[in-house]
Short mmCIF file of C-alpha atoms and ligand atoms in Angstrom, two decimals:
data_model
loop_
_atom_site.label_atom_id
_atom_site.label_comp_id
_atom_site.label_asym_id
_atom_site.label_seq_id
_atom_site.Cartn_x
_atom_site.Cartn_y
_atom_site.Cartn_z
CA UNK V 230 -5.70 32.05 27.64
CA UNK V 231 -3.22 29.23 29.10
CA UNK V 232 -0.83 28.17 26.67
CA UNK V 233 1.05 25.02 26.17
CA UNK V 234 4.99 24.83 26.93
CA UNK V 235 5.99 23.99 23.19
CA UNK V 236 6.97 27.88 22.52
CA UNK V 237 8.16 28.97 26.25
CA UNK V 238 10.72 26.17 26.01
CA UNK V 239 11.92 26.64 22.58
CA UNK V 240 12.93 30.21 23.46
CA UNK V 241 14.35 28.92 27.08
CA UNK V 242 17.12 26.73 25.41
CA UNK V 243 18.32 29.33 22.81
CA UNK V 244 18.20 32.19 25.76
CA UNK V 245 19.90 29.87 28.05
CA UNK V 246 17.25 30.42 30.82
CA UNK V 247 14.54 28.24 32.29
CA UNK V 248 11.08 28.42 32.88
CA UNK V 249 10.05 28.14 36.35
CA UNK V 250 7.36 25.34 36.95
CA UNK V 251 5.51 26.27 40.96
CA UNK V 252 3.01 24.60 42.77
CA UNK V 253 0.36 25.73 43.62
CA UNK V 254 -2.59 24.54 46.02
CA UNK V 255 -4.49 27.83 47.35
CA UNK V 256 -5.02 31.42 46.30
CA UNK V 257 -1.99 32.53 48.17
CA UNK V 258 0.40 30.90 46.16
CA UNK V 259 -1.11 31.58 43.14
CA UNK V 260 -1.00 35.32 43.79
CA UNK V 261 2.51 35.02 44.94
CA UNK V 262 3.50 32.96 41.71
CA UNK V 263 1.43 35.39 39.56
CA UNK V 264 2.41 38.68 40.93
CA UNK V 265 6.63 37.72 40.75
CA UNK V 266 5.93 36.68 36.88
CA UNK V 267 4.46 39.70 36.15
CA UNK V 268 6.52 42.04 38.41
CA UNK V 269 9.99 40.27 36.25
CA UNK V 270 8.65 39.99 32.83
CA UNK V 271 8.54 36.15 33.50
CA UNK V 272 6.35 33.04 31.87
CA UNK V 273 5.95 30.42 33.81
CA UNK V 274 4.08 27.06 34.79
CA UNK V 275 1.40 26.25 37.48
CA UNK V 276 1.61 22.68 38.43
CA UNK V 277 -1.02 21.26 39.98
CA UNK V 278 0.06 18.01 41.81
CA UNK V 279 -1.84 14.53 43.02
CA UNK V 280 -1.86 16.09 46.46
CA UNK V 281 -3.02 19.22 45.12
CA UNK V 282 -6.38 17.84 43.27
CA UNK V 283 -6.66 16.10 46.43
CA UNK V 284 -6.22 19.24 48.64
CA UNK V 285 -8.65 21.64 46.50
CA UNK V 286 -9.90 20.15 44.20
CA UNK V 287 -9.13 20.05 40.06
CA UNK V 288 -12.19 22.11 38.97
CA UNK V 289 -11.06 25.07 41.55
CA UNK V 290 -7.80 24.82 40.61
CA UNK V 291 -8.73 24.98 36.87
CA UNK V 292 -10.85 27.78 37.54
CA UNK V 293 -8.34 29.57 39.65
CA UNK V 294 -5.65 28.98 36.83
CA UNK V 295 -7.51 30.25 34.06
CA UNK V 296 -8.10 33.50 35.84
CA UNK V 297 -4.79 33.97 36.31
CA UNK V 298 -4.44 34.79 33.29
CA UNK V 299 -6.87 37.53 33.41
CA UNK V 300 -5.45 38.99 36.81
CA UNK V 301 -2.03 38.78 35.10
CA UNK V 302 -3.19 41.04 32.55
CA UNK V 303 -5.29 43.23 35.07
CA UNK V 304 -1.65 43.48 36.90
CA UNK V 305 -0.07 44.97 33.68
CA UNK V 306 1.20 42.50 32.07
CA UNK V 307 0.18 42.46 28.22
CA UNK V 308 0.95 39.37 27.33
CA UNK V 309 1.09 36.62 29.61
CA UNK V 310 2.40 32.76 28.94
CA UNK V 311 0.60 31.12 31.54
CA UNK V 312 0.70 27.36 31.20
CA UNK V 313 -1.32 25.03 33.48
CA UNK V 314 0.62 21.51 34.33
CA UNK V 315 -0.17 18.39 35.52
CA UNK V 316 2.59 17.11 38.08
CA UNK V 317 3.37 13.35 37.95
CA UNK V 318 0.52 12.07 36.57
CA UNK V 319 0.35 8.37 37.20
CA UNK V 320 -2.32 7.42 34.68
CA UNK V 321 -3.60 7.53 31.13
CA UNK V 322 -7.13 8.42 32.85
CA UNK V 323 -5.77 11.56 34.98
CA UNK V 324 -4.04 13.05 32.05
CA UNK V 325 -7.07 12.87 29.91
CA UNK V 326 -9.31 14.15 32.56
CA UNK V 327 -7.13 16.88 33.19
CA UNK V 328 -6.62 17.88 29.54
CA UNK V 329 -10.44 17.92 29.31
CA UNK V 330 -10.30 19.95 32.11
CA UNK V 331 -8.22 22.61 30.20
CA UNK V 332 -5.16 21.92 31.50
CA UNK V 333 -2.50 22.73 28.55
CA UNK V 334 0.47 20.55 29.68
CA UNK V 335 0.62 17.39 31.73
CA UNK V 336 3.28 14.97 32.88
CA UNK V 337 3.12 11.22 33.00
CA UNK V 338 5.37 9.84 35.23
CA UNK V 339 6.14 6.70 34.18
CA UNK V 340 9.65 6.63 35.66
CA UNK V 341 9.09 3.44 38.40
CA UNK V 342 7.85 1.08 35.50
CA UNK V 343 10.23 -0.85 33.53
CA UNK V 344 11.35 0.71 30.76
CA UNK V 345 9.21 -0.77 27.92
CA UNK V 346 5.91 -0.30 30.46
CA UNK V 347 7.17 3.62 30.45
CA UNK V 348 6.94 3.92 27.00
CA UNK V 349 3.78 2.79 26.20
CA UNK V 350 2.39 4.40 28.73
CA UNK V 351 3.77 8.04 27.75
CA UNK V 352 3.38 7.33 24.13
CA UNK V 353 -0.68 6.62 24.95
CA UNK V 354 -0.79 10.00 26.81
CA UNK V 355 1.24 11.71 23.70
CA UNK V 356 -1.04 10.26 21.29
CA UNK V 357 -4.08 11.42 22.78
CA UNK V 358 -2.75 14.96 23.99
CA UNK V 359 -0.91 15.92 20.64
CA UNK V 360 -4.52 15.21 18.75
CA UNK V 361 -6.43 17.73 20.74
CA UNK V 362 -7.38 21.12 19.44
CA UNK V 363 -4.84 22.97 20.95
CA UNK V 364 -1.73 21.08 21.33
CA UNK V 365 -0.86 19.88 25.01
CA UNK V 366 2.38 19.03 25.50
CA UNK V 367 3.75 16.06 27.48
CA UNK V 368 6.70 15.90 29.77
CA UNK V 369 7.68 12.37 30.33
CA UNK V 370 10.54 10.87 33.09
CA UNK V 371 13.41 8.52 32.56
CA UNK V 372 15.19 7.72 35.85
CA UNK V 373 14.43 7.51 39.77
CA UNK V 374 14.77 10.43 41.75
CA UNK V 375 15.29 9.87 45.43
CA UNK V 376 13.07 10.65 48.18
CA UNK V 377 9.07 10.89 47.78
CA UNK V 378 6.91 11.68 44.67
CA UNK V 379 3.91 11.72 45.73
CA UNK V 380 2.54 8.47 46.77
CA UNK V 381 6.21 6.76 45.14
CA UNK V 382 8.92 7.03 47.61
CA UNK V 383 12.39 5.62 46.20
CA UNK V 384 15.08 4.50 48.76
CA UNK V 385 17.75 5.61 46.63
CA UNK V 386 18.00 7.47 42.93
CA UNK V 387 19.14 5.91 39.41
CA UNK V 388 20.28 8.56 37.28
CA UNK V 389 18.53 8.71 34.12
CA UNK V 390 20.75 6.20 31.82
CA UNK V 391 21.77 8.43 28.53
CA UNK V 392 21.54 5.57 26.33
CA UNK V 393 18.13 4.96 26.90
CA UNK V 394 16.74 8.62 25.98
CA UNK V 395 17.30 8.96 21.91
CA UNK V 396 14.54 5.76 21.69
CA UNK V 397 12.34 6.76 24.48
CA UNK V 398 11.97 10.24 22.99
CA UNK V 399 11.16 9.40 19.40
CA UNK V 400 9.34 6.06 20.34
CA UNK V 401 6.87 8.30 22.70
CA UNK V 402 7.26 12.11 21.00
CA UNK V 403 7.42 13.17 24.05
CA UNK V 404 7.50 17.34 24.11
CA UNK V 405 10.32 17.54 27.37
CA UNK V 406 11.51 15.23 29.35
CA UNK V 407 12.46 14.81 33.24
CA UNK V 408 16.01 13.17 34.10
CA UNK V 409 17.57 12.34 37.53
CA UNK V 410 20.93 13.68 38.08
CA UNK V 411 21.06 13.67 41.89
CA UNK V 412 17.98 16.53 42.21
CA UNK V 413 15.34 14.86 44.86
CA UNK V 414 11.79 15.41 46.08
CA UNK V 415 11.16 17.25 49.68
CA UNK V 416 13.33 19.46 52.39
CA UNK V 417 15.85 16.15 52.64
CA UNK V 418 17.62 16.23 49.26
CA UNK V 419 20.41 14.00 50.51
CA UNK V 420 21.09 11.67 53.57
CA UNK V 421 23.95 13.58 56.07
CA UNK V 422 26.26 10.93 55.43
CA UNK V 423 26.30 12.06 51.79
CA UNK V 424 27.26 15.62 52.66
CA UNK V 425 30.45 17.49 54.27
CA UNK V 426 29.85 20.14 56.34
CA UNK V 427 31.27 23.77 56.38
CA UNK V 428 32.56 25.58 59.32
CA UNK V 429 29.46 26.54 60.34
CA UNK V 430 27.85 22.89 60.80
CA UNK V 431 25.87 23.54 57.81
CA UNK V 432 24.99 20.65 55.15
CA UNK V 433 26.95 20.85 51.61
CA UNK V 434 25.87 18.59 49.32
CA UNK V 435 27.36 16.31 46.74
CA UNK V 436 27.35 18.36 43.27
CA UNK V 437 24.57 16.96 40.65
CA UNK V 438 25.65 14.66 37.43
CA UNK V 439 26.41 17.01 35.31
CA UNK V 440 28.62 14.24 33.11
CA UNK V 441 25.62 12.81 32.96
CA UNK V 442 23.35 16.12 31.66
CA UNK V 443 25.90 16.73 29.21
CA UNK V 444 25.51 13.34 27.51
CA UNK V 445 22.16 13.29 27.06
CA UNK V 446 22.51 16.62 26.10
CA UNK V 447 24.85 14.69 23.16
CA UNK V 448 21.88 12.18 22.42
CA UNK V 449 19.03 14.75 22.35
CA UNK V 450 20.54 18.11 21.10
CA UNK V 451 17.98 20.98 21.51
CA UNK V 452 15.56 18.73 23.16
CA UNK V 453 14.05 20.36 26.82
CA UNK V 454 14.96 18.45 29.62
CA UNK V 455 13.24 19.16 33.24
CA UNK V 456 14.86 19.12 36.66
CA UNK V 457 12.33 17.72 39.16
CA UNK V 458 13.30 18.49 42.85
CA UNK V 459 14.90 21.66 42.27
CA UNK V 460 14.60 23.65 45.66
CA UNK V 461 17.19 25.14 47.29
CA UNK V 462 15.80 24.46 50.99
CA UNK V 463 16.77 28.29 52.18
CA UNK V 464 18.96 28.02 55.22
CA UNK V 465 17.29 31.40 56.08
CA UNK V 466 13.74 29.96 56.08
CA UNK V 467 14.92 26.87 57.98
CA UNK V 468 16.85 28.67 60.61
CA UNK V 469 13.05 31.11 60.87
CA UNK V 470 11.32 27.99 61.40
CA UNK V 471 13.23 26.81 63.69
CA UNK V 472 13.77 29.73 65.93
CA UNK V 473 9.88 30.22 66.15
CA UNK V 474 9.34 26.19 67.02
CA UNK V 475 9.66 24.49 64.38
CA UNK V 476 12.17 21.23 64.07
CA UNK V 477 13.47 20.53 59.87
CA UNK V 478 16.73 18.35 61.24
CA UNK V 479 18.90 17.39 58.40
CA UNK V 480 17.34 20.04 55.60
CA UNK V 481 19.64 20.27 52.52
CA UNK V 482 18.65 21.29 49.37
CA UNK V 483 20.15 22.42 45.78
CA UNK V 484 22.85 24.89 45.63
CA UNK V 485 21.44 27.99 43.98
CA UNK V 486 25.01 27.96 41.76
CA UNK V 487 24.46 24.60 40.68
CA UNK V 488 20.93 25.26 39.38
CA UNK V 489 21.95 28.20 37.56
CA UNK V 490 24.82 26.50 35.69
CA UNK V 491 21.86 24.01 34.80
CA UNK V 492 19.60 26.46 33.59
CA UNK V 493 22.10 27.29 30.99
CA UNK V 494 21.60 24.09 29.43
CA UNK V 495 19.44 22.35 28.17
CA UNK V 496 17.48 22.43 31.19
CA UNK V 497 14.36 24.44 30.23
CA UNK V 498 11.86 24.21 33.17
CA UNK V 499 13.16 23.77 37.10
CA UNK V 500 10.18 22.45 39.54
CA UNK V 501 10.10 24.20 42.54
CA UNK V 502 7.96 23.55 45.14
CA UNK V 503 9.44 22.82 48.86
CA UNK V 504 10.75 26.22 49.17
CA UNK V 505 7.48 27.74 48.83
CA UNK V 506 6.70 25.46 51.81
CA UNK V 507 9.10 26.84 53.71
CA UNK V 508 9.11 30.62 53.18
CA UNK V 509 5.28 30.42 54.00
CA UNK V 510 6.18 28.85 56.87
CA UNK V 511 8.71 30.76 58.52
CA UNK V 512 6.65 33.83 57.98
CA UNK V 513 3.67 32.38 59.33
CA UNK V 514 5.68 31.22 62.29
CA UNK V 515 7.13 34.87 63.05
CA UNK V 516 3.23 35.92 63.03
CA UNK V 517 2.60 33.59 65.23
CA UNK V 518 5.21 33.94 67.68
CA UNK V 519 5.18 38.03 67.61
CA UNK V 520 1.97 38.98 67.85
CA UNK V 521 0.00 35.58 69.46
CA UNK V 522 -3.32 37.34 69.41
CA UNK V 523 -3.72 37.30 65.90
CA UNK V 524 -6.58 34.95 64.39
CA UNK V 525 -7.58 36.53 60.96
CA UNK V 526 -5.76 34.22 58.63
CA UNK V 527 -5.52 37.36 56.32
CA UNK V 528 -3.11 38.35 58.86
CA UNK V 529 -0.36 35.62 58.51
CA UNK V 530 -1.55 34.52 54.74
CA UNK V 531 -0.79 37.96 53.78
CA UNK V 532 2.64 38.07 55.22
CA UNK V 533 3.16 34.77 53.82
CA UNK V 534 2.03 35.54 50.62
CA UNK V 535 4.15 38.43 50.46
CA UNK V 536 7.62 36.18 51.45
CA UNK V 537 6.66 34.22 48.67
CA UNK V 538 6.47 36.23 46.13
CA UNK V 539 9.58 37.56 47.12
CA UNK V 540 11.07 34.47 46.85
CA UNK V 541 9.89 33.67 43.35
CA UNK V 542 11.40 37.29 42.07
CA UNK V 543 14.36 36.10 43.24
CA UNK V 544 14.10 32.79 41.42
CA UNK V 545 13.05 34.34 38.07
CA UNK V 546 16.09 37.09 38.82
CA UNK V 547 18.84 35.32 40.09
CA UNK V 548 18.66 31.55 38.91
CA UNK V 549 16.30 30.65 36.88
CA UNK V 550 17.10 33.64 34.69
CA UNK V 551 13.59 34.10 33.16
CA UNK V 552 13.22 37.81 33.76
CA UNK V 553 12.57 40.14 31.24
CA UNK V 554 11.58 36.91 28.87
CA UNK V 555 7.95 37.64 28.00
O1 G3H U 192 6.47 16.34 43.30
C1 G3H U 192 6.09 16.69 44.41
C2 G3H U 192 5.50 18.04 44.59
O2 G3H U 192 6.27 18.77 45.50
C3 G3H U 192 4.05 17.94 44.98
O3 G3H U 192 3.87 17.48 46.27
O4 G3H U 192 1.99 15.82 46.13
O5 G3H U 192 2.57 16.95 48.30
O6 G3H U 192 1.48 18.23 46.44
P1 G3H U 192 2.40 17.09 46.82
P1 13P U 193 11.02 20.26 45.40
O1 13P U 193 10.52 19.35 46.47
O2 13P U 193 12.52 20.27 45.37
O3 13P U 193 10.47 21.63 45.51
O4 13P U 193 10.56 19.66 43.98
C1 13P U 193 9.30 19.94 43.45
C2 13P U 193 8.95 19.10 42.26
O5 13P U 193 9.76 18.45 41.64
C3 13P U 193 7.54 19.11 41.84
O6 13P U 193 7.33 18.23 40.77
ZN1 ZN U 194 8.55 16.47 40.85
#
């Protein structure tokens, strides 16, 4: 069945690798997500969002998750560590409906509170996760990441302070937790004014705080720290969209480099899901624009589903580095 993240992370940090953690909303991207983790020997984490429960509903998604794990298995692959997340959770009640749901991981996001409120909060969900049957493990946040999560939208991002994570960890036992070192939410990572551009016109953004990762690294050593915000926003998928109609002014994203140097780390899970947005996109686009006639969503879903996965191999391959970690 789904298992928790306690193992898959442990391994992560000493293989200097992380897991990748994808969002998923529909049976597309599940197949997509599925089919690349099997295909590259990969574990990896569905995380179901607030938007997401909203979209298709928890019990599907449940449903949809826990088969996974049989279609993984029906795809060849003998073993698979399939975990099933809960993105930003924003309450006490969601994470314990979704952990009675099956879910084998969830996140509280208690990042926007003041500190104290953030640590009761988390160390409620921890209490009541780590006494379950089979151990669900929590992922908590220290630290304001720019741009929109979920309903939250922050104006600008305060890196996660390093003093502050030795105490929140053992006050909480938290399993992982989520930092900010300049990653953001969305296809807009970072204003223009905060970029240079290369010869080409093309955003380059400002490198993430990696003085800052490496102290907390100090404070917590071993511990697994998550990078929220982590897509790379494709220039390929952005100039697609845009040639077929669609308008993504101002797109910048993650450096692929600067991800992999992370996933060296300490950082043992990367949260990906914009990118996905955009590869379906600019494949359903091209569908649209070469062949007009077409109306059987099987038709552009397909080819979307297909870029996807593609995309994800590429992940596991070339940046995340979980291939061939099962
Ligand atoms: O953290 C944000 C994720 O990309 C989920 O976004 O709430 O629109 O599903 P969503
Ligand atoms: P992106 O918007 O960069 O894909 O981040 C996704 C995320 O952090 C989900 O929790
Ligand atoms: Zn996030």
């Amino acid at each position: 069945g789904l298992v928790n993240t306690k193992k898959m992370f442990a391994k992560a940090i000493k293989g200097g690798y992380a897991i990748p953690a994808y969002n998923f909303n529909n049976m597309e991207q599940l197949q997509a997500i599925i089919q690349a983790c099997v295909e590259t020997n990969s574990p990896v984490i569905l995380q179901v969002s607030s938007g997401a429960r909203k979209y298709a509903n928890q019990t599907l998604l449940r449903y949809m998750a826990q088969g996974a794990v049989a279609y993984a298995k029906e795809l060849g692959c003998k073993k698979p560590q399939i975990a099933l997340h809960l993105d930003h959770g924003d309450s006490f009640e969601l994470c314990k409906s979704c952990i009675q749901m099956g879910f084998s991981s969830v996140m509280i996001d208690g990042s926007a509170l003041p500190y104290e409120e953030n640590v009761k909060l988390t160390k409620k969900v921890c209490d009541y996760a780590h006494k379950q049957k089979d151990y669900i493990t929590v992922e908590g946040e220290l630290g304001v990441l720019a741009g929109v999560e979920d309903d939250v939208s922050a104006e600008e991002s305060h890196y996660t302070k390093p003093e502050e994570v030795q105490d929140f960890v053992k006050r909480t036992g938290v399993d992982s937790l989520a930092i900010s070192i300049g990653t953001s939410h969305g296809r807009q990572k970072f204003k223009p004014e905060q970029c240079t551009k290369n010869a080409d016109g093309i955003l380059i953004p400002p490198p993430l705080a990696f003085d800052v990762l490496s102290e907390i690294e100090k404070k917590l050593p071993g511990f697994p720290i998550v990078l929220h915000g982590s897509s790379s926003v494709p220039i390929e998928y952005v100039k697609q969209i845009e040639k077929y109609g669609g308008k993504l002014k101002d797109s910048v994203g993650i450096p692929e480099a600067q991800l992999r140097k992370a996933a060296k780390s300490a950082v043992c899970k990367i949260n990906i899901d914009s990118d996905g947005r955009l590869a379906m996109t600019a494949a359903i686009r091209k569908v649209f624009a070469e062949s007009p006639s077409e109306f059987d969503p099987r038709k552009y879903l397909g080819p979307a589903r297909d870029e996807l996965k593609k995309m994800y191999i590429h992940k596991n391959k070339e940046v995340l580095g979980s291939a061939g970690h099962l």
